[in-house]
Structure formats: structure tokens, C-alpha cells
Coordinates of C-alpha atoms in Angstrom, one line a residue:
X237 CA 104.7 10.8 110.6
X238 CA 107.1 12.6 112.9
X239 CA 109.3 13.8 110.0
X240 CA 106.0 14.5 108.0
X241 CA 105.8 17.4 110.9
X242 CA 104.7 21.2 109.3
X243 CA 106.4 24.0 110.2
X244 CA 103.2 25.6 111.2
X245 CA 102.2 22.8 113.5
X246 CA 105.7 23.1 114.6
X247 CA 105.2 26.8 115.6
X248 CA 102.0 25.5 117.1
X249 CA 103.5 23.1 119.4
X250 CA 106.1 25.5 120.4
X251 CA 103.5 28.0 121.3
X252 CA 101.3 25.8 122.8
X253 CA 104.9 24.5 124.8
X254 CA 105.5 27.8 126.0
X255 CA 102.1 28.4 127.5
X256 CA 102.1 25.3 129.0
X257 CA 105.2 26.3 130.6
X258 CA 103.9 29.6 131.8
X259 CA 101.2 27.7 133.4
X260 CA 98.6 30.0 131.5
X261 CA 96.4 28.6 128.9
X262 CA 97.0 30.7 125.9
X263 CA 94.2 32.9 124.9
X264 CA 92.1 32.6 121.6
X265 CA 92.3 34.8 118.8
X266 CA 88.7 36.2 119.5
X267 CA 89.8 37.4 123.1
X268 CA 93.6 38.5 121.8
X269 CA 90.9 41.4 119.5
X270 CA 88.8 42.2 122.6
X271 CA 91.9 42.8 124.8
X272 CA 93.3 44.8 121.3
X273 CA 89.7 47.0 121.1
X274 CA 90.0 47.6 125.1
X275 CA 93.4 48.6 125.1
X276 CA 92.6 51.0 121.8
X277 CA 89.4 52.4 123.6
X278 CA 91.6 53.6 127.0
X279 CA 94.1 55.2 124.8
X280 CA 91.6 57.0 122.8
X281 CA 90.0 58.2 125.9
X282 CA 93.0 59.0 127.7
X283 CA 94.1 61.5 124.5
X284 CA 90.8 62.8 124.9
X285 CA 90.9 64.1 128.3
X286 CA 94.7 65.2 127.9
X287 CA 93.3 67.6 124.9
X288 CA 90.3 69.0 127.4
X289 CA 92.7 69.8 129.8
X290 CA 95.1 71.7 127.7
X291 CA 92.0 73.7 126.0
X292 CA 90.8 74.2 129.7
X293 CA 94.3 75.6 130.8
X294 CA 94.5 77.8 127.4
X295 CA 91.0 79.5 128.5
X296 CA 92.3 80.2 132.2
X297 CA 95.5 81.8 131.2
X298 CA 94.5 85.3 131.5
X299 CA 92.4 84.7 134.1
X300 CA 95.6 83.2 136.0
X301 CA 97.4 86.5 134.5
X302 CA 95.5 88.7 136.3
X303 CA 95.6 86.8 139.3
X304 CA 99.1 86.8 139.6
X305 CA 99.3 90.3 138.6
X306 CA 96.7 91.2 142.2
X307 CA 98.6 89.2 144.3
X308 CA 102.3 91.1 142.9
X309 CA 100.5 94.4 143.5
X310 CA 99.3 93.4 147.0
X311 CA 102.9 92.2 148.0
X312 CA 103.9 95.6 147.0
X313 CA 101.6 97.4 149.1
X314 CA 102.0 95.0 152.1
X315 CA 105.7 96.1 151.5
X316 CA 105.0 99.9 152.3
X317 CA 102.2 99.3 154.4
X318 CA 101.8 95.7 156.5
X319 CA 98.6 94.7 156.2
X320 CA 95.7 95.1 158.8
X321 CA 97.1 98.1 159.7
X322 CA 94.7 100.6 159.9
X323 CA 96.2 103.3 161.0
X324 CA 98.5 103.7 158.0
X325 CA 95.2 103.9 155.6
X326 CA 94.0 106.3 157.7
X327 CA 96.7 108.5 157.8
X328 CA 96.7 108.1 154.0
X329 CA 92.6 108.9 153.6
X330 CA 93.2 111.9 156.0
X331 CA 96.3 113.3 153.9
X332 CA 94.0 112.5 150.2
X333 CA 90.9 114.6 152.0
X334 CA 93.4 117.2 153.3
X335 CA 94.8 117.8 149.7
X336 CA 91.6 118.1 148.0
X337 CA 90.2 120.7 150.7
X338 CA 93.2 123.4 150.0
X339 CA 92.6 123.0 146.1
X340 CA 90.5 126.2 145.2
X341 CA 87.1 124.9 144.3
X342 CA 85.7 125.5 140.8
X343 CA 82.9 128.4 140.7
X344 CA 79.8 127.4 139.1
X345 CA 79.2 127.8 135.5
X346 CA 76.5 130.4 136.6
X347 CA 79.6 132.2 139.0
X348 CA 81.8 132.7 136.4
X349 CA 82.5 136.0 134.4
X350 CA 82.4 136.0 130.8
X351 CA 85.0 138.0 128.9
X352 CA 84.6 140.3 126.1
X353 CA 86.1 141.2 124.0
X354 CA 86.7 145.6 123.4
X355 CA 85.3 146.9 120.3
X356 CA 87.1 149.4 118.3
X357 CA 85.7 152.7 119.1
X358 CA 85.7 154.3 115.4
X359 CA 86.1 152.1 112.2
X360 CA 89.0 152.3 110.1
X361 CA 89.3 155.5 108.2
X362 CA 89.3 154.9 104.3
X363 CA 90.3 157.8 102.2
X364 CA 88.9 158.6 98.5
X365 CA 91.5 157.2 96.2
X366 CA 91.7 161.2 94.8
X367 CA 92.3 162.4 98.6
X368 CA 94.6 159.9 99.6
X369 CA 96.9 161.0 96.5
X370 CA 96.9 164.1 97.8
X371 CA 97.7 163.2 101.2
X372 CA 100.8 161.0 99.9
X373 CA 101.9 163.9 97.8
X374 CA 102.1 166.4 100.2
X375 CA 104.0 164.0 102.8
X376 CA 106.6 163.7 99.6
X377 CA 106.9 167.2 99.3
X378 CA 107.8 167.8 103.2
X379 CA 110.3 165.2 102.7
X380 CA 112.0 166.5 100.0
X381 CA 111.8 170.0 101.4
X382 CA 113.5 168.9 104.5
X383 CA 116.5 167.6 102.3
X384 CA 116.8 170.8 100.7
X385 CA 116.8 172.4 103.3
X386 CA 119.9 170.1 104.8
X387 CA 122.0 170.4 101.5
X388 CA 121.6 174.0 101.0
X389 CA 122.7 175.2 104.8
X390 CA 126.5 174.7 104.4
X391 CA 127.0 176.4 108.0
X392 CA 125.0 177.3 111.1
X393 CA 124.9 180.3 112.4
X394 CA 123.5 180.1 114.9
X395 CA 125.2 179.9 118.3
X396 CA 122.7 177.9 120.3
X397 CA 124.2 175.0 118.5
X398 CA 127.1 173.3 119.8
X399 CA 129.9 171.9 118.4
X400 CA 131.5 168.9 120.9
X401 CA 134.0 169.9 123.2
X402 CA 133.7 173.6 122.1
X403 CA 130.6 174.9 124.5
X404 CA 127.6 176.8 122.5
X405 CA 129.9 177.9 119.3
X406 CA 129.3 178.1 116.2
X407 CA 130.3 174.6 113.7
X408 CA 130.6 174.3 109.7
X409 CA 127.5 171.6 109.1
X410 CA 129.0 169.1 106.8
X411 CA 125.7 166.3 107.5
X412 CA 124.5 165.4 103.7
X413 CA 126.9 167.2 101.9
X414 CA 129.5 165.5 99.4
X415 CA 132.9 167.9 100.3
X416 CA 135.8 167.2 97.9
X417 CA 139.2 168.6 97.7
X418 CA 141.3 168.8 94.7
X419 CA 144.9 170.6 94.2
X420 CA 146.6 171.8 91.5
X421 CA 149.7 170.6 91.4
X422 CA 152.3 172.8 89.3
X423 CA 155.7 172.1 88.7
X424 CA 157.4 175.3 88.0
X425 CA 159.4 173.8 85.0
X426 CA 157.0 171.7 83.3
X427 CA 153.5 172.9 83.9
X428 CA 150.1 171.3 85.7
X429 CA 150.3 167.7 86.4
X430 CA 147.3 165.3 85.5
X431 CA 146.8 161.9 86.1
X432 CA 145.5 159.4 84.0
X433 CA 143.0 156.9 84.6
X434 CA 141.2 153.9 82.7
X435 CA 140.0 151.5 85.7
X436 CA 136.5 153.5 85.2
X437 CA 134.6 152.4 82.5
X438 CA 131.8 154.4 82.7
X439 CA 133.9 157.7 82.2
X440 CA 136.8 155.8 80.0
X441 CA 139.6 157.1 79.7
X442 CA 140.2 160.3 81.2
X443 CA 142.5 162.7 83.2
X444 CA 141.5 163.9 86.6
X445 CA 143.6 166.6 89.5
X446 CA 144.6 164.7 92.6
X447 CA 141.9 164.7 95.2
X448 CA 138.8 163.2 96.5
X449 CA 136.2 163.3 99.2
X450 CA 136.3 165.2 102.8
X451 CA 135.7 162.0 105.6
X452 CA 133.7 163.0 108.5
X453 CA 137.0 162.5 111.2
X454 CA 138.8 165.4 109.2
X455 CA 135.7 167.7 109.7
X456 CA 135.6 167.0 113.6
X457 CA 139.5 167.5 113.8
X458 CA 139.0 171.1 111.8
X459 CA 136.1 172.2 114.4
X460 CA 138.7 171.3 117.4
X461 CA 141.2 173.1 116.1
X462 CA 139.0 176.7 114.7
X463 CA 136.2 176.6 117.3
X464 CA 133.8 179.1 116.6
X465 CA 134.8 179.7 113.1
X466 CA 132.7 177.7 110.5
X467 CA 134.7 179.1 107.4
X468 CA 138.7 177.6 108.9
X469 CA 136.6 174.7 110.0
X470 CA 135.7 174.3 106.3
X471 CA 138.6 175.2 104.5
X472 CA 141.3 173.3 107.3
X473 CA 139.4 170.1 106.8
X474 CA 139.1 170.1 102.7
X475 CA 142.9 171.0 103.4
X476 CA 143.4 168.3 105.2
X477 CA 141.4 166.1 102.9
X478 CA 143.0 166.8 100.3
X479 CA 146.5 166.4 100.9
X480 CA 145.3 163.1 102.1
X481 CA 144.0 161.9 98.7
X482 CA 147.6 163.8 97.1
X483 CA 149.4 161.0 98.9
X484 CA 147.5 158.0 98.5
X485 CA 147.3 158.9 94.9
X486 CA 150.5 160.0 94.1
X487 CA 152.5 159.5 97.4
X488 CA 153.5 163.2 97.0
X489 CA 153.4 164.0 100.9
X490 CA 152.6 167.4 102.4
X491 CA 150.5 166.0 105.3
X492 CA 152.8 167.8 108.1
X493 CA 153.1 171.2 105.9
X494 CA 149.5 171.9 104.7
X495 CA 150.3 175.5 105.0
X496 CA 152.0 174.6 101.1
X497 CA 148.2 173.8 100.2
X498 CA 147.1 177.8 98.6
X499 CA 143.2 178.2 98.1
X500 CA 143.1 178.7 94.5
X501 CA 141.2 181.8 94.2
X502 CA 138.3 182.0 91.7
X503 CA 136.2 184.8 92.6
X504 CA 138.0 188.3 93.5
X505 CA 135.7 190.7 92.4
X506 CA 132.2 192.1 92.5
X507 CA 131.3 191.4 89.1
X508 CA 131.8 187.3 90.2
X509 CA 129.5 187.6 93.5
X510 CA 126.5 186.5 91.5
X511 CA 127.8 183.4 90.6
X512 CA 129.6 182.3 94.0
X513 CA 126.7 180.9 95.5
X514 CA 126.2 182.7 98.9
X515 CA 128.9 181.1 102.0
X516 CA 130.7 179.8 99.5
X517 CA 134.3 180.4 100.1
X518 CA 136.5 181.7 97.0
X519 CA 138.5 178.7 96.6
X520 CA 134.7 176.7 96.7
X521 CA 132.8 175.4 93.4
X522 CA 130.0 173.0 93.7
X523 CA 130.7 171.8 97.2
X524 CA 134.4 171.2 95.8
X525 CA 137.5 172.8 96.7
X526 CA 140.4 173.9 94.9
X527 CA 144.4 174.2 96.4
X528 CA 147.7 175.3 94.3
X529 CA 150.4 172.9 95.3
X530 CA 153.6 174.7 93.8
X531 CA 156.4 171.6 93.3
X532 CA 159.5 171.3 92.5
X533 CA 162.0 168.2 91.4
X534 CA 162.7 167.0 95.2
X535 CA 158.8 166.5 95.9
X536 CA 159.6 163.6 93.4
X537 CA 161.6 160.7 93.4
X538 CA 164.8 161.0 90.5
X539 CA 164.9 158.4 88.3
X540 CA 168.8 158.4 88.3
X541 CA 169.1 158.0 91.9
X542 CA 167.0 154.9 91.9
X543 CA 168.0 151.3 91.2
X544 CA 166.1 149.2 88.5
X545 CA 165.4 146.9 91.5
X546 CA 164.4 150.0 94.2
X547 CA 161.5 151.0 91.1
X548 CA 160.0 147.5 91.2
X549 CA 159.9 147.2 94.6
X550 CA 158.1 150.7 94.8
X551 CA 156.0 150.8 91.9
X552 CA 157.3 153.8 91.1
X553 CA 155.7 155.5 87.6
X554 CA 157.4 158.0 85.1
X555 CA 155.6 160.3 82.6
X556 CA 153.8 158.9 80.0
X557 CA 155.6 161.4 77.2
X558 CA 159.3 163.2 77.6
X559 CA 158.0 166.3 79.4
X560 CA 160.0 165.7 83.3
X561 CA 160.8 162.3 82.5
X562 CA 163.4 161.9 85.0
X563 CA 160.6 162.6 87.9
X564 CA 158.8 159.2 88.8
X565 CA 155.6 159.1 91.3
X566 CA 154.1 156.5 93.1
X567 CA 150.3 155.9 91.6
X568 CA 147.9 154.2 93.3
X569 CA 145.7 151.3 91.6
X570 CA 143.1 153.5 90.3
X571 CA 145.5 155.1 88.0
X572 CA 147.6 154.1 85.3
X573 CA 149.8 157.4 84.1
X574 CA 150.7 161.1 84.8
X575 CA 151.6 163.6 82.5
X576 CA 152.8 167.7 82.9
X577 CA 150.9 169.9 80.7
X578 CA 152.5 173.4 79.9
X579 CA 149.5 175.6 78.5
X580 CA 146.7 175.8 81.0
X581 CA 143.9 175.8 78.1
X582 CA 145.0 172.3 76.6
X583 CA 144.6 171.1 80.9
X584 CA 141.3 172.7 80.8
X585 CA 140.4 170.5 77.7
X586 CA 141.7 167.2 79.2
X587 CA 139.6 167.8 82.6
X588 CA 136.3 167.8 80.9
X589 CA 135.2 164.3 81.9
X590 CA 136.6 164.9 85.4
X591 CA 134.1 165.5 88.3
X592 CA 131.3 166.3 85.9
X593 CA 134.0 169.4 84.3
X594 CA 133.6 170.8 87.5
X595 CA 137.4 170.7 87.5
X596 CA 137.9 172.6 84.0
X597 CA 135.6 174.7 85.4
X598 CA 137.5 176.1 88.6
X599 CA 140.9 175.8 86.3
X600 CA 139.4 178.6 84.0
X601 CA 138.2 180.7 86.9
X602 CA 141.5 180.7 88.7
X603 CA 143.1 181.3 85.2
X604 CA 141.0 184.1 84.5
X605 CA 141.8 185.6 88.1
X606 CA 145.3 184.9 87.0
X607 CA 145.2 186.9 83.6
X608 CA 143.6 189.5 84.9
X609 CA 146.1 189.6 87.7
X610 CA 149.6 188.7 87.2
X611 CA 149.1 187.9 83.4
X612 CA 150.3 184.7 84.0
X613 CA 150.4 181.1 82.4
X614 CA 148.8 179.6 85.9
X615 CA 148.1 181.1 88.8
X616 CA 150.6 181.8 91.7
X617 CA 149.5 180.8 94.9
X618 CA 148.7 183.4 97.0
X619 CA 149.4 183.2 101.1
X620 CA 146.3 183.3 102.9
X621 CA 146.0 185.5 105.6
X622 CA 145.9 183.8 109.1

């Protein structure tokens, strides 16, 4: 029977064994679940109440925020200002009412002043289409009468106005005119000397005389040197002008000796005072003045004297056909030849697109003067009288 023993009644016995040991009697299977639903019921109610007091802290958070955020702010005052102490409040109070008594007060609506605006005393003025046409035109017509008036007065005579540096006397008035001065530069071997040009494409190519325009600084210098004397002021500074222009173009130089610069004469007698425009002077054509430069072989550079190398170097030119070929100039950019011409008419002929012929113009003239003259081929420069 013993070895017949289960294992269950063996558990059994050594459960039973165990108790009995403890002294306890071990508790049935019904009380083991009633201690079990206890337990689970204390837990339950335990999680419970931990939730509730988590939700309850969640709800007082910003209530605890602001709290905390009074009792910062009245640490900071009791830093500046201990607490109880009343006479630091009222110093404060009195200093708040003191402020707002010096502020200027605000007037009333009722007090203040209204502002207006001014109305324009007379409405705009608007002119019949057919009147204000008129009007337009005749303010044109003073305008264009006043620059008339400018270009046609070549000097002033009158004394009242006065020339810088010179007192009350009389000035040549150069403002709005377009001075030029050309010269005639004559070899006494092999003629008139004409430059060639093709940089201009409007005019193509074409000869032109040495020259250009009068700059304002020569016109002041001529007025310091001939005070009082519009005609030298004129003639010194178209001088001066254009032996300027002869070197730049050319580098022919008679800057220091413009006494070698003759007027060209082109009116001489009576029959020519109706068409030299009145103040003109006889060298003058179309605000443009003429000079006879008479030249001979050292105004030039010589070929033969000259290195290959010293020509390069200086951009030295020679004559674009046989005629004083040995006789080199030094062109400027605006240029690409020279040439001598021999009879005065065939010079004439090649001027025609120069200056709008003003050029062939004063040629003829001073030819004419010539023939009739000296019965020359050109003209010889006369000496002016000082």
C-alpha cells in the first residue's frame, strides 16, 4: 500500500507536512479566492485614486503657475522696497500724482479749434484751345527773337559793358557764336596745301584747309591783351585759334610767331561792302576767318634727313602724289593725306565739300582781290598795319 503511494497524495502529504510545520493549518481553496478577490479589489482601488490625483494635479497646474509667478513678483518688489514700509509707497504715490499734475491737460472736445483748410481765391484759369495757341506761339516767337538777336550782335558797343579785368571797355561778344579759323598755307614752290580726310562719312572723302573752331580761353586771352578794341580782340583770338588747329593737325608750328598768320583779304573795295555783312572784318566770311601762312621747305620735316626708324616713331606723312615729296608733315588722326596744288582754281574745286564751300568761297574772293591786284596765281600776304 505504501509503494502504491500517488504522486498527488504525495504532494499532498508534503503540503499538508509543511503546514503542520508552520504550525498554521493550511487554508482551503475557497478562502485562497477570497484572499485573491481582496487583494485584486485594493489594487484596483489604489490605481484608482493614484489616476484622480494626477488628473487633480494636471487641473491645478496653472493655477500653481500663477501662484508662483505672484509670489516671484512680490520677492522682487520686497527687494526694492521691504515690505510694510509705508513710507516708500508713499513717496512713490506722491511722485505718480506729481507727474501727472505737470502734464498739460487735454482741452475739451468743445475747447478745441478746428482747422481749415484755405480755399483758393480764383479757380484755375483755362484758356480756349484757339487762345492758348496763340499764347504758346507768341512766347516761341520771343524766344527765337532773343536768339537772333544774340547771333547777329558780333560786338558791343557799348561801353557800359565790361570786359573782366579791363574796367567799363568795350569787348568782342563771342556768347553763341560758332568762330572758326582757317589758313592758307602756300608753299612758294609748289602751291596751296590741302589735307585729305575720309574718317567722316557723312562728307566722304574730301579735302579741307587747316583750321577749326575759336575755344572761349583764346577769346578771353585776346580781350586782355587789346582792351577796348573789339575788332584785335576778334582777329588776335581767330589768330590764335588757328595756329592752334595748324599744329595739331599738321604739327606745322607758328604758335610763338602769329605775326606770320596774314588776314587774307576778301573785300577791298566799295563795290564788295554789300556783301560783307556789316562788322564783319575783311579777312571774315560766315563767322569764319581766313590767314595766308607763306611756307617754305624748313617749316617741314626733310625726308632725307630722317631715319626710316625716326618716321615711324613720329608718324610722319609725305604727299600723296610727287609734287614736294621730299617734305613730310605730321597729321593728326582725323586725316589721312596732304597734297600741294599749283593752280588756285583746281583748290577751289577740291574745297567744295569743306565747311559747307564756305572755304572755296573765301579762296575765290581773296583770288579775285589777288587778280585784280598783283595779277597773281595766289594772293601775297599783306602786313597788317598795327
Amino acid at each position: 500500500m505504501a509503494n502504491n503511494t500517488t504522486k498527488a497524495e504525495k504532494e499532498l502529504n508534503g503540503t499538508e507536512f509543511i503546514a503542520a510545520s508552520n504550525g498554521s493549518k493550511r487554508p482551503s481553496v475557497q478562502e485562497e479566492l477570497e484572499l485573491l478577490r481582496k487583494q485584486r479589489g485594493m489594487a484596483t482601488n489604489l490605481k484608482t485614486q493614484l489616476f484622480s490625483n494626477k488628473g487633480a494635479l494636471l487641473l491645478d497646474k496653472d493655477a500653481m503657475d500663477k501662484q508662483r509667478q505672484q509670489e516671484q513678483r512680490q520677492k522682487d518688489i520686497d527687494a526694492v522696497i521691504p515690505r510694510g514700509s509705508k513710507s516708500a509707497v508713499a513717496l512713490m504715490k506722491a511722485a505718480l500724482a506729481a507727474s501727472n499734475s505737470s502734464a498739460p491737460a487735454t482741452p475739451p472736445p468743445s475747447a478745441r479749434k478746428k482747422i481749415t483748410l484755405p480755399t483758393p481765391s480764383k479757380s484755375p484759369t483755362v484758356l480756349p484751345l484757339e487762345e492758348f495757341h496763340k499764347t504758346l506761339k507768341s512766347q516761341t516767337q520771343q524766344q527765337t527773337a532773343q536768339k537772333l538777336k544774340a547771333l547777329t550782335v558780333l560786338h558791343n558797343p557799348n561801353p557800359s559793358h565790361s570786359t573782366p579785368g579791363n574796367g567799363t571797355l568795350p569787348y568782342y561778344k563771342y556768347d553763341g557764336i560758332d568762330h572758326r579759323g582757317f589758313v592758307f598755307v602756300v608753299h612758294d614752290d609748289y602751291g596751296l596745301m590741302l589735307l585729305h580726310c575720309t574718317r567722316k562719312k557723312k562728307k566722304g572723302d574730301h579735302f579741307q584747309l587747316p583750321g577749326g573752331h575759336v575755344d572761349d580761353v583764346e577769346f578771353k586771352e585776346a580781350a586782355k591783351t587789346y582792351p577796348g578794341d573789339p575788332n584785335k580782340q576778334l582777329l588776335h583770338a581767330a589768330q590764335t585759334g588757328a595756329a592752334r588747329e595748324l599744329y595739331e593737325e599738321t604739327g606745322l608750328d607758328v604758335r610763338s610767331t602769329l605775326t606770320r598768320l596774314r588776314p587774307a583779304t576778301l573785300f577791298n573795295s566799295a563795290k564788295d561792302e554789300n556783301e560783307k555783312k556789316k562788322g564783319e572784318l575783311e579777312c571774315m566770311l560766315k563767322h569764319r576767318l581766313y590767314f595766308f601762312l607763306s611756307v617754305t621747305d624748313d617749316d617741314f620735316w626733310i625726308k632725307n634727313i630722317h631715319s626710316e626708324t625716326e618716321i615711324k616713331s613720329m608718324k610722319l606723312a609725305s604727299p600723296m602724289d610727287k609734287v614736294g615729296s621730299n617734305l613730310m608733315i605730321k597729321l593728326s588722326e582725323e586725316h589721312s593725306g596732304f597734297q600741294f596744288i599749283k593752280d588756285p582754281k583746281v583748290s577751289a574745286d577740291l574745297l567744295k565739300s569743306h565747311s559747307k564751300g564756305v572755304g572755296r568761297e573765301a579762296l575765290l574772293l581773296a583770288m579775285n582781290i589777288a587778280e585784280l591786284d598783283n595779277h597773281q596765281d595766289y594772293p601775297t600776304p599783306k602786313k597788317r598795319k598795327e
